[in-house]
Coordinates of C-alpha atoms and ligand atoms in Angstrom, one line a residue:
M2 CA 31.9 0.7 48.6
L3 CA 35.3 -0.4 47.1
I4 CA 35.4 -4.0 45.8
H5 CA 38.5 -5.7 44.4
K6 CA 37.2 -9.2 44.0
I7 CA 34.9 -10.5 41.2
E8 CA 33.0 -12.9 43.5
E9 CA 32.2 -10.2 46.0
L10 CA 30.9 -7.9 43.3
R11 CA 28.8 -10.7 41.8
K12 CA 27.2 -11.4 45.3
Q13 CA 26.1 -7.7 45.5
I14 CA 24.8 -7.6 41.9
K15 CA 22.7 -10.8 42.6
I16 CA 21.1 -9.1 45.6
W17 CA 20.2 -6.0 43.5
K18 CA 18.9 -8.1 40.6
K19 CA 16.7 -10.0 43.0
Q20 CA 15.3 -6.7 44.2
G21 CA 14.5 -5.8 40.6
L22 CA 16.9 -2.8 40.6
T23 CA 18.5 -1.5 37.4
V24 CA 22.3 -1.4 37.3
G25 CA 24.5 1.1 35.4
L26 CA 28.1 0.4 34.6
V27 CA 30.7 3.1 33.9
P28 CA 33.8 1.4 32.7
T29 CA 37.0 3.5 33.3
M30 CA 40.7 3.2 33.6
G31 CA 40.6 5.6 36.6
A32 CA 42.4 9.0 36.8
L33 CA 38.8 10.3 36.8
H34 CA 38.1 13.8 35.4
N35 CA 35.0 15.8 34.7
G36 CA 34.5 13.8 31.5
H37 CA 34.1 10.6 33.5
L38 CA 32.0 12.4 36.1
S39 CA 29.5 13.4 33.4
L40 CA 29.1 9.6 32.5
I41 CA 28.8 8.8 36.2
K42 CA 26.2 11.5 36.8
K43 CA 24.1 10.1 33.9
S44 CA 24.2 6.6 35.3
V45 CA 23.3 7.8 38.8
E46 CA 20.3 9.7 37.4
K47 CA 19.2 6.9 35.2
C48 CA 19.9 3.7 37.2
D49 CA 19.0 2.5 40.6
K50 CA 22.6 1.4 41.2
T51 CA 25.8 2.5 39.6
V52 CA 29.1 0.5 39.4
V53 CA 32.2 2.3 38.2
S54 CA 35.0 0.0 37.2
V55 CA 38.6 1.4 37.6
F56 CA 41.0 -0.9 35.8
V57 CA 44.0 0.0 33.8
N58 CA 43.6 -2.9 31.3
P59 CA 47.1 -4.2 30.3
I60 CA 45.9 -6.0 27.2
Q61 CA 44.7 -2.9 25.5
F62 CA 48.2 -1.3 25.6
G63 CA 50.8 -2.0 23.0
P64 CA 54.4 -2.9 23.9
N65 CA 55.6 0.7 23.4
E66 CA 52.7 2.4 25.0
D67 CA 52.2 4.1 28.4
L68 CA 50.9 1.2 30.5
D69 CA 53.5 1.7 33.3
K70 CA 53.2 5.5 33.5
Y71 CA 49.4 5.6 33.0
P72 CA 48.1 7.7 36.0
R73 CA 46.7 5.6 38.9
T74 CA 44.8 7.6 41.4
L75 CA 42.5 5.1 43.1
D76 CA 42.0 7.0 46.4
A77 CA 41.0 10.2 44.6
D78 CA 38.8 8.3 42.2
R79 CA 37.1 6.6 45.0
K80 CA 36.4 9.8 46.8
L81 CA 35.0 11.4 43.6
C82 CA 32.8 8.4 43.0
E83 CA 31.5 8.5 46.6
D84 CA 30.6 12.2 46.3
A85 CA 28.9 11.5 43.0
G86 CA 26.6 8.8 44.5
V87 CA 28.3 5.7 43.0
D88 CA 27.3 2.5 44.8
I89 CA 30.4 0.4 44.0
V90 CA 33.8 1.2 42.7
F91 CA 35.1 -2.1 41.3
A92 CA 38.9 -2.0 41.1
P93 CA 40.2 -5.5 40.3
S94 CA 43.9 -6.3 40.0
P95 CA 45.3 -7.6 36.6
K96 CA 45.6 -11.0 38.3
E97 CA 42.0 -10.9 39.4
M98 CA 40.9 -10.2 35.8
Y99 CA 43.3 -12.3 33.8
G100 CA 44.8 -14.9 36.3
E101 CA 48.4 -15.7 37.1
G102 CA 51.0 -15.4 34.3
H103 CA 50.0 -15.2 30.6
I104 CA 48.5 -11.7 31.2
L105 CA 49.8 -10.3 27.9
S106 CA 49.8 -13.4 25.8
N107 CA 47.3 -13.9 23.1
D108 CA 48.0 -17.6 23.3
F109 CA 46.5 -18.1 26.8
L110 CA 43.4 -15.9 26.7
T111 CA 40.1 -16.0 24.9
Y112 CA 39.8 -12.7 23.1
V113 CA 36.8 -10.9 21.6
V114 CA 38.1 -9.6 18.2
P115 CA 36.1 -6.9 16.5
P116 CA 35.8 -7.0 12.6
F117 CA 39.0 -6.0 10.8
F118 CA 37.2 -3.3 8.9
Y119 CA 36.5 -1.5 12.2
V120 CA 40.0 -1.7 13.5
D121 CA 42.3 -1.3 10.5
K122 CA 41.8 2.5 10.5
L123 CA 42.0 5.6 12.8
C124 CA 43.5 4.6 16.2
G125 CA 43.5 0.9 15.3
K126 CA 46.1 1.5 12.6
S127 CA 48.8 2.7 15.0
R128 CA 47.5 0.7 18.0
V129 CA 47.4 -2.9 16.7
G130 CA 45.4 -5.2 19.0
H131 CA 44.1 -2.3 21.1
F132 CA 40.5 -2.8 20.3
D133 CA 40.8 -6.6 20.9
G134 CA 41.9 -5.7 24.4
V135 CA 39.1 -3.2 24.8
C136 CA 36.4 -5.5 23.6
T137 CA 37.7 -8.4 25.7
V138 CA 37.8 -6.4 28.9
V139 CA 34.5 -4.7 28.3
N140 CA 32.9 -8.1 27.6
K141 CA 34.3 -9.4 30.8
L142 CA 33.0 -6.4 32.7
F143 CA 29.6 -6.9 31.2
N144 CA 29.6 -10.6 32.2
I145 CA 30.7 -9.7 35.8
V146 CA 28.4 -6.7 36.4
Q147 CA 25.5 -7.6 34.1
P148 CA 24.5 -4.0 33.7
D149 CA 21.2 -2.9 32.2
F150 CA 23.0 0.3 30.9
A151 CA 26.6 1.0 30.2
F152 CA 28.0 4.5 29.7
F153 CA 30.7 5.4 27.2
G154 CA 32.2 8.8 26.2
E155 CA 32.0 10.0 22.6
K156 CA 35.6 11.2 23.0
D157 CA 36.7 7.6 22.2
R158 CA 34.3 7.5 19.3
Q159 CA 35.9 4.6 17.4
Q160 CA 35.7 2.6 20.7
L161 CA 32.1 3.5 21.1
I162 CA 31.2 2.5 17.5
I163 CA 33.1 -0.8 17.9
I164 CA 31.4 -1.6 21.3
K165 CA 28.0 -0.9 19.8
K166 CA 28.8 -3.3 16.9
M167 CA 30.0 -6.0 19.4
I168 CA 26.8 -5.7 21.4
K169 CA 24.7 -6.1 18.3
D170 CA 26.8 -9.0 16.8
L171 CA 27.0 -10.9 20.1
N172 CA 23.5 -10.1 21.3
I173 CA 24.8 -8.8 24.6
P174 CA 21.8 -7.6 26.7
V175 CA 22.9 -4.2 27.6
E176 CA 22.0 -0.7 26.4
I177 CA 24.9 1.5 25.5
I178 CA 24.4 5.2 26.5
P179 CA 26.8 7.5 24.6
C180 CA 27.8 10.6 26.4
P181 CA 29.0 13.9 24.8
I182 CA 32.6 15.0 24.9
V183 CA 33.4 17.3 27.9
R184 CA 35.8 20.2 27.1
E185 CA 37.8 22.6 29.1
E186 CA 36.8 26.3 28.6
S187 CA 39.6 26.5 26.0
G188 CA 37.9 23.8 24.0
L189 CA 40.4 21.1 24.8
A190 CA 38.7 17.7 25.1
L191 CA 39.2 16.2 28.6
S192 CA 41.5 13.2 28.7
S193 CA 43.5 11.5 31.4
R194 CA 46.5 11.8 29.0
N195 CA 46.3 15.6 29.2
K196 CA 48.2 15.2 32.4
Y197 CA 51.3 14.4 30.4
L198 CA 51.3 17.9 28.7
T199 CA 53.1 21.0 29.8
E200 CA 51.3 24.3 29.9
N201 CA 52.6 25.1 26.5
G202 CA 51.7 21.6 25.2
K203 CA 48.1 22.3 26.4
I204 CA 48.0 25.4 24.2
E205 CA 49.4 23.5 21.2
A206 CA 46.8 20.8 21.8
L207 CA 44.0 23.4 21.1
A208 CA 44.8 22.9 17.4
L209 CA 42.7 19.7 17.5
N210 CA 39.4 21.2 18.6
R211 CA 40.1 24.4 16.5
I212 CA 40.5 22.3 13.4
L213 CA 37.3 20.3 14.1
F214 CA 35.1 23.3 15.0
N215 CA 36.5 25.2 11.9
I216 CA 35.6 22.2 9.7
K217 CA 32.1 22.2 11.2
T218 CA 31.7 25.9 10.5
C219 CA 32.8 25.5 6.9
Y220 CA 30.4 22.5 6.5
N221 CA 27.5 24.5 7.9
K222 CA 28.4 27.3 5.4
G223 CA 27.9 24.7 2.6
I224 CA 31.3 23.2 1.9
K225 CA 30.7 19.4 1.7
D226 CA 33.8 18.3 -0.3
V227 CA 36.1 16.4 2.1
S228 CA 39.3 17.4 0.4
A229 CA 38.3 21.1 0.6
L230 CA 37.3 20.6 4.3
T231 CA 40.6 18.8 5.0
E232 CA 42.6 21.7 3.4
T233 CA 41.2 24.1 6.1
A234 CA 43.1 22.2 8.8
Y235 CA 46.6 22.9 7.8
S236 CA 46.7 26.6 8.9
F237 CA 46.2 25.4 12.5
L238 CA 49.2 23.1 12.5
N239 CA 52.9 23.9 13.1
E240 CA 56.1 22.1 13.8
N241 CA 54.9 21.1 17.3
H242 CA 52.1 19.0 15.9
A243 CA 52.5 15.6 14.3
L244 CA 49.2 14.9 12.6
E245 CA 48.5 11.2 12.6
Y246 CA 45.1 11.3 10.9
L247 CA 42.3 13.6 10.0
E248 CA 39.5 11.5 8.5
F249 CA 35.8 11.8 7.6
R250 CA 33.9 8.6 8.3
D251 CA 30.3 7.3 8.7
K252 CA 29.1 7.5 12.3
D253 CA 27.9 3.9 12.5
T254 CA 29.9 1.9 9.9
L255 CA 33.2 3.9 9.9
E256 CA 33.1 3.9 6.1
E257 CA 35.1 6.7 4.5
K258 CA 33.3 9.8 3.2
K259 CA 34.3 11.7 0.1
T260 CA 31.4 14.1 0.6
A261 CA 30.5 15.1 4.1
D262 CA 26.8 14.8 5.3
N263 CA 24.9 14.7 8.6
N264 CA 26.1 11.1 9.3
T265 CA 29.7 12.1 9.2
I266 CA 32.2 12.2 12.1
V267 CA 35.5 14.0 11.6
F268 CA 38.2 12.2 13.5
I269 CA 41.6 13.6 14.4
A270 CA 44.7 12.4 16.1
V271 CA 47.8 14.6 16.7
K272 CA 50.9 14.0 18.7
V273 CA 51.9 17.0 20.9
E274 CA 55.0 16.7 23.0
N275 CA 54.9 13.0 22.0
V276 CA 51.5 12.6 23.7
R277 CA 48.9 11.2 21.3
L278 CA 45.7 13.2 21.5
I279 CA 42.4 12.4 19.8
D280 CA 39.2 14.3 19.3
N281 CA 36.2 14.2 17.0
I282 CA 33.1 16.1 16.0
E283 CA 29.8 15.1 14.4
L284 CA 28.8 17.2 11.4
Ligands
PAF321 O1 37.8 4.1 27.5 C1 38.4 3.5 28.4 O2 38.8 4.1 29.4 C2 38.8 2.1 28.3 O3 39.1 1.8 26.9 C3 37.7 1.1 28.8 C4 36.4 1.2 28.0 C5 37.5 1.4 30.3 C6 38.2 -0.3 28.7 O4 39.4 -0.5 29.4

């Protein structure tokens, strides 16, 4: 069932709650691929009812980002969801979510702002305000859907860590289920933004996962020093890569690591053909 209106969705949720059914939410911005489908599959297995939200959230895009060209494929998304056993696809308009006017103005919207320590690094450094937009919309979706479980991909690892922190700090009654990164056979992490890459760009993009898997191999062989592990990355990069960051951080607190251990995530962001790609691996 496709629903565009908050009130209509709420009515349905109320009925399910009365029946004692568990509800899973898979928040997405659409352009669904196998990565999203793995989250959806988990929700359908675990919960009595599954809601997939499809909403390209304007307030998490910066002024020079790809809001306008972000792929919008609602018909295909809906079909995929139906085939996967999803009960409701919730696809509100920006107006339905944020009201008339003021959509992009901080002055006219109550925001959920995660702690500075979590957002002044990694993707937050180049995407100022991005995680405020994410936390705000995710909070709204939690309030609208009132899910028992919500499913997030580990591909957006900083987002996942920040959302977990928000749930804990604000006592939001939902259990977050993290889902592993889904990769193409080549190793490339699935992302809706891969659509922007040419065939050659997709080959150049393999540097990200090669760097990460090579670091993991070196770590498993006993190299723990982060500078030494970082050094191993450079042989995978050429003039077609603009490395934005390669960082080793704690998997819960995002604190920087000088020595890698089993609580370490290696985060990488590289621009290929001007498309910003991210990936990460747990050591
Ligand atoms: O990960 C995403 O696709 C988005 O950031 C999310 C969680 C759906 C919020 O808009």
